[in-house]
Amino acid sequence: MKKFISILASLLLLLVYLPTDSKAAELVKYPFEVNVSVYLSASVTLTVNGNYQLYNKDTGEITPVPKGTSITVKKDGSNVSVSMNGSNLNAVKGFDLQEQIGDGSSLVRVSNGITYRGSFFLKPNGSKIEIINILDMEDYLKGVVPSEMPASFPKEALKAQAIAARSYAANTLMLTSTASSQVYRGYTGEDARTNTAIKETEGLLVKYNGKPIQAFFFSTSGGKTANVGDVWNSKQEQYPYLVSVDDPYESSPFSNWSETFTPETLLKSFGFKDLSAQIYDITLSKTGANGEVSGVTLKTSAGDKTVTGNESVIRSYFPISNPQLYNKLQSNWFDIQTNGSAAENLSVQTSSGTSDLGDIKGQKVQTANGEVTLTDSKVSIQTANGVITNEGTTGNITSITLNGKGWGHRIGMSQYGAKGFAEKGWTAEQILTHYFQGTTVSK
């Protein structure tokens, strides 16, 4: 018995004197973890306000990070270098800034001016440091929903946005903080109204055949959403829920729009070297069910050029100096109006009367040496009064106006359309199952 008491006392003493500074505290666990790339720079500063520890991914060493600590992270050769409180740490694989269980929320402010919840991976990326925010899905959505949809929109629209954003994130391994996936502004972007909508839809997903879908969304449809196969390089049969539907209640600043371009702007955008060339005509290939454009042909004095592609490609050929619109055309659903005089109207006498010609180029003409096909729109013709020519009268277009509808890719849920449906009394579930045909909403 004395021997047992002696051993017990020795164990207690050992526990008392064990060093505690290198022991990991209990870490926060995220039920549905998401990873978001939020910043990329040669040097990053993080200001910690909460309970954190720094984990060296090379050695496994743990360093406590007191509240209020400022951490500077740089790429130093092959190492990620961390400086804080007068000490320097290095790791080739980088560091984890891990959130510990404590009293209150733990937050970190990054040098991009945004504060985030959760933990962080300080990751080497070439000559720069990439900051990966690691947190629970529901906290992630708090920084997404008000960044993607105005928090002033009706609650059912906000709830539909929360469910759609959750469904999109559930299908994405690595998210970004920009519109290339979903706009995310962390804790800085949160709003009490959208936090409530997220809480009231916690865990809900849009599903097709029991699986979460690619729940795409955008600003404005212009009255009809698009078939995914009409605007992206996607096989329609693989996405039966991404089909064109009516958007009857949408009221948006982007429902209808017009943009005017100079010939020089389009010549440059289409890759012509001679920016003084004349534009004779511009034509569209509309292959989408609603008339979405998949190809544009520019006829000029320097030759003709046709460009084809998905909605993003087509929109990029019409640059707009507006960062809000990402400096490109609002959508690929548009018509074209030429301003000034296009090719001079020409007509030909036939046995049945006079017939108008849109363009001489490509027409067949009978000559003394046989039939020839004209390779140019500029021609000279012998008449009883001498030779006449149309040179100088063709291609006098002074500007090109595009009249279009909608903003964005127009696939899935229209955010302004969801607002309109909510104002008509539709629930979030009804809104989502309208835009995503054949789907259900459940956990």
XYZ file of C-alpha atoms in Angstrom, residues 6-236:
231
model
C 4.524 6.561 -3.293
C 4.040 5.826 -7.011
C 0.841 7.888 -7.070
C 2.574 10.842 -5.424
C 5.413 10.639 -7.956
C 2.946 10.677 -10.834
C 1.163 13.720 -9.415
C 4.448 15.572 -9.061
C 5.357 14.657 -12.642
C 2.047 16.040 -13.925
C 2.551 19.267 -11.994
C 6.001 19.890 -13.442
C 5.385 18.803 -17.053
C 6.039 21.732 -19.413
C 2.754 23.106 -20.796
C 3.916 25.678 -23.351
C 4.340 23.060 -26.113
C 1.081 21.196 -25.434
C -1.758 21.797 -27.879
C -4.917 23.244 -26.386
C -8.234 21.826 -27.545
C -8.980 23.053 -31.044
C -12.285 24.159 -32.541
C -13.783 21.507 -34.812
C -15.838 22.558 -37.823
C -18.831 20.237 -38.495
C -18.844 21.037 -42.254
C -15.397 22.403 -43.039
C -14.822 24.661 -46.032
C -11.572 26.126 -47.352
C -11.461 29.587 -48.938
C -8.479 31.268 -50.582
C -8.747 34.862 -49.343
C -5.394 36.561 -50.011
C -2.200 36.170 -52.043
C 0.778 38.473 -51.538
C 4.548 38.530 -51.047
C 4.001 39.736 -47.485
C 0.953 39.350 -45.248
C 0.148 40.738 -41.808
C -2.417 39.067 -39.564
C -3.708 40.594 -36.329
C -5.047 37.960 -33.951
C -7.994 38.704 -31.680
C -8.900 35.442 -29.995
C -7.566 32.072 -28.966
C -4.999 30.719 -31.426
C -1.863 28.643 -31.729
C 0.668 28.371 -34.551
C 1.441 24.878 -35.855
C 4.666 24.301 -37.823
C 3.785 21.909 -40.655
C 7.436 20.773 -40.968
C 8.215 19.945 -37.340
C 4.834 19.761 -35.601
C 6.006 22.377 -33.101
C 3.229 24.410 -31.476
C 3.653 28.047 -30.498
C 0.981 29.913 -28.471
C -0.287 33.142 -30.048
C -1.480 35.632 -27.413
C -4.504 37.827 -28.124
C -3.633 41.032 -29.935
C -0.508 39.545 -31.545
C 0.524 40.890 -34.949
C 2.029 38.228 -37.223
C 4.045 39.034 -40.357
C 4.331 36.252 -42.923
C 6.777 36.347 -45.852
C 8.301 33.996 -48.403
C 12.032 33.693 -47.668
C 13.645 31.513 -50.307
C 12.064 28.078 -49.944
C 10.748 28.892 -46.453
C 7.598 30.496 -45.136
C 8.913 32.932 -42.541
C 6.771 34.044 -39.595
C 7.717 36.945 -37.313
C 5.850 37.695 -34.090
C 6.690 39.052 -30.658
C 10.372 39.372 -31.567
C 10.807 35.747 -32.675
C 11.184 34.209 -36.146
C 9.902 30.820 -37.254
C 10.435 29.021 -40.565
C 8.787 26.096 -42.372
C 8.969 24.900 -45.951
C 5.410 23.545 -45.846
C 4.007 26.601 -44.089
C 2.018 27.024 -40.887
C -1.490 26.477 -39.560
C -2.936 29.265 -37.426
C -5.364 27.108 -35.435
C -8.420 28.350 -33.569
C -8.631 27.122 -29.975
C -11.735 26.642 -27.879
C -12.137 29.677 -25.658
C -14.543 32.329 -24.477
C -16.119 34.320 -27.290
C -15.481 34.431 -31.018
C -11.950 34.295 -32.373
C -11.221 36.678 -35.225
C -8.208 37.494 -37.395
C -7.741 40.688 -39.398
C -5.703 40.252 -42.593
C -3.771 43.019 -44.346
C -6.385 43.103 -47.121
C -8.505 44.992 -44.552
C -10.954 42.145 -43.938
C -11.553 40.305 -40.645
C -12.325 36.575 -40.726
C -13.609 33.866 -38.431
C -12.009 30.429 -38.166
C -8.505 29.057 -38.722
C -5.905 29.685 -41.430
C -3.331 27.867 -43.531
C -0.320 30.120 -44.257
C 0.572 28.390 -47.491
C 3.591 28.831 -49.785
C 2.533 29.654 -53.346
C 5.478 30.336 -55.639
C 7.175 33.510 -54.446
C 4.100 34.532 -52.444
C 2.069 33.578 -49.396
C -1.504 32.379 -49.866
C -3.930 32.681 -46.964
C -6.498 29.877 -46.806
C -9.388 30.519 -44.411
C -10.681 27.285 -42.819
C -14.048 27.457 -41.074
C -17.488 25.901 -40.723
C -19.928 26.157 -43.622
C -22.513 28.164 -41.662
C -19.946 30.784 -40.601
C -18.623 30.913 -44.178
C -22.106 31.673 -45.491
C -22.377 34.646 -43.119
C -19.659 36.334 -45.185
C -21.113 35.215 -48.537
C -24.856 35.881 -48.552
C -24.748 39.693 -47.940
C -21.814 39.948 -50.367
C -23.801 38.228 -53.119
C -27.290 39.640 -52.459
C -28.297 42.951 -50.821
C -29.328 42.291 -47.213
C -32.298 44.598 -47.850
C -33.912 41.996 -50.128
C -36.962 40.101 -48.733
C -36.191 37.335 -46.238
C -37.375 34.489 -48.500
C -35.004 35.705 -51.239
C -32.156 35.833 -48.683
C -33.035 32.310 -47.546
C -33.016 31.101 -51.164
C -29.590 32.722 -51.613
C -28.278 31.030 -48.461
C -29.441 27.581 -49.595
C -28.067 28.093 -53.118
C -24.691 29.311 -51.797
C -24.511 26.373 -49.373
C -25.254 23.935 -52.196
C -22.607 25.495 -54.438
C -19.980 25.365 -51.678
C -20.828 21.720 -50.918
C -19.697 20.876 -54.475
C -16.444 22.854 -54.374
C -13.203 21.635 -52.760
C -11.372 24.974 -52.769
C -13.352 28.201 -52.849
C -12.116 31.687 -53.656
C -13.323 34.954 -52.148
C -14.207 36.453 -55.547
C -16.969 36.082 -58.129
C -14.999 33.229 -59.719
C -16.762 31.098 -57.103
C -18.706 33.143 -54.512
C -17.917 36.611 -53.183
C -16.843 36.238 -49.550
C -16.002 39.149 -47.228
C -15.668 37.257 -43.985
C -16.805 38.649 -40.647
C -16.414 42.173 -42.060
C -19.219 41.554 -44.547
C -21.753 40.031 -42.139
C -25.244 41.447 -41.625
C -27.781 40.511 -38.932
C -30.562 40.034 -41.510
C -28.628 37.547 -43.616
C -27.295 35.786 -40.498
C -30.930 35.159 -39.537
C -31.728 33.779 -43.010
C -28.735 31.439 -42.773
C -29.746 30.243 -39.318
C -33.326 29.565 -40.441
C -32.071 27.413 -43.358
C -29.220 25.692 -41.511
C -28.026 22.593 -43.348
C -30.554 22.849 -46.206
C -29.322 22.010 -49.721
C -30.803 21.965 -53.218
C -30.704 18.355 -54.423
C -31.298 16.390 -57.617
C -31.725 12.645 -57.238
C -30.732 13.061 -53.595
C -27.389 14.783 -54.263
C -26.437 18.481 -53.852
C -26.466 20.302 -57.184
C -24.253 22.906 -58.794
C -26.534 25.743 -57.681
C -25.352 28.556 -59.930
C -26.801 32.027 -59.508
C -26.389 35.461 -61.071
C -27.797 38.985 -60.939
C -30.386 39.360 -63.697
C -31.865 37.095 -66.391
C -33.635 39.720 -68.495
C -36.895 37.754 -68.432
C -35.669 34.197 -69.075
C -32.804 32.171 -67.657
C -30.532 30.222 -70.024
C -29.958 26.567 -70.803
C -26.487 25.693 -69.527
C -25.686 24.034 -72.865
C -26.464 27.262 -74.726
C -24.018 29.500 -72.877
C -21.263 27.227 -71.523
C -19.302 24.327 -72.958
C -21.444 21.905 -70.971
C -23.522 18.932 -72.034
C -27.118 19.809 -71.305
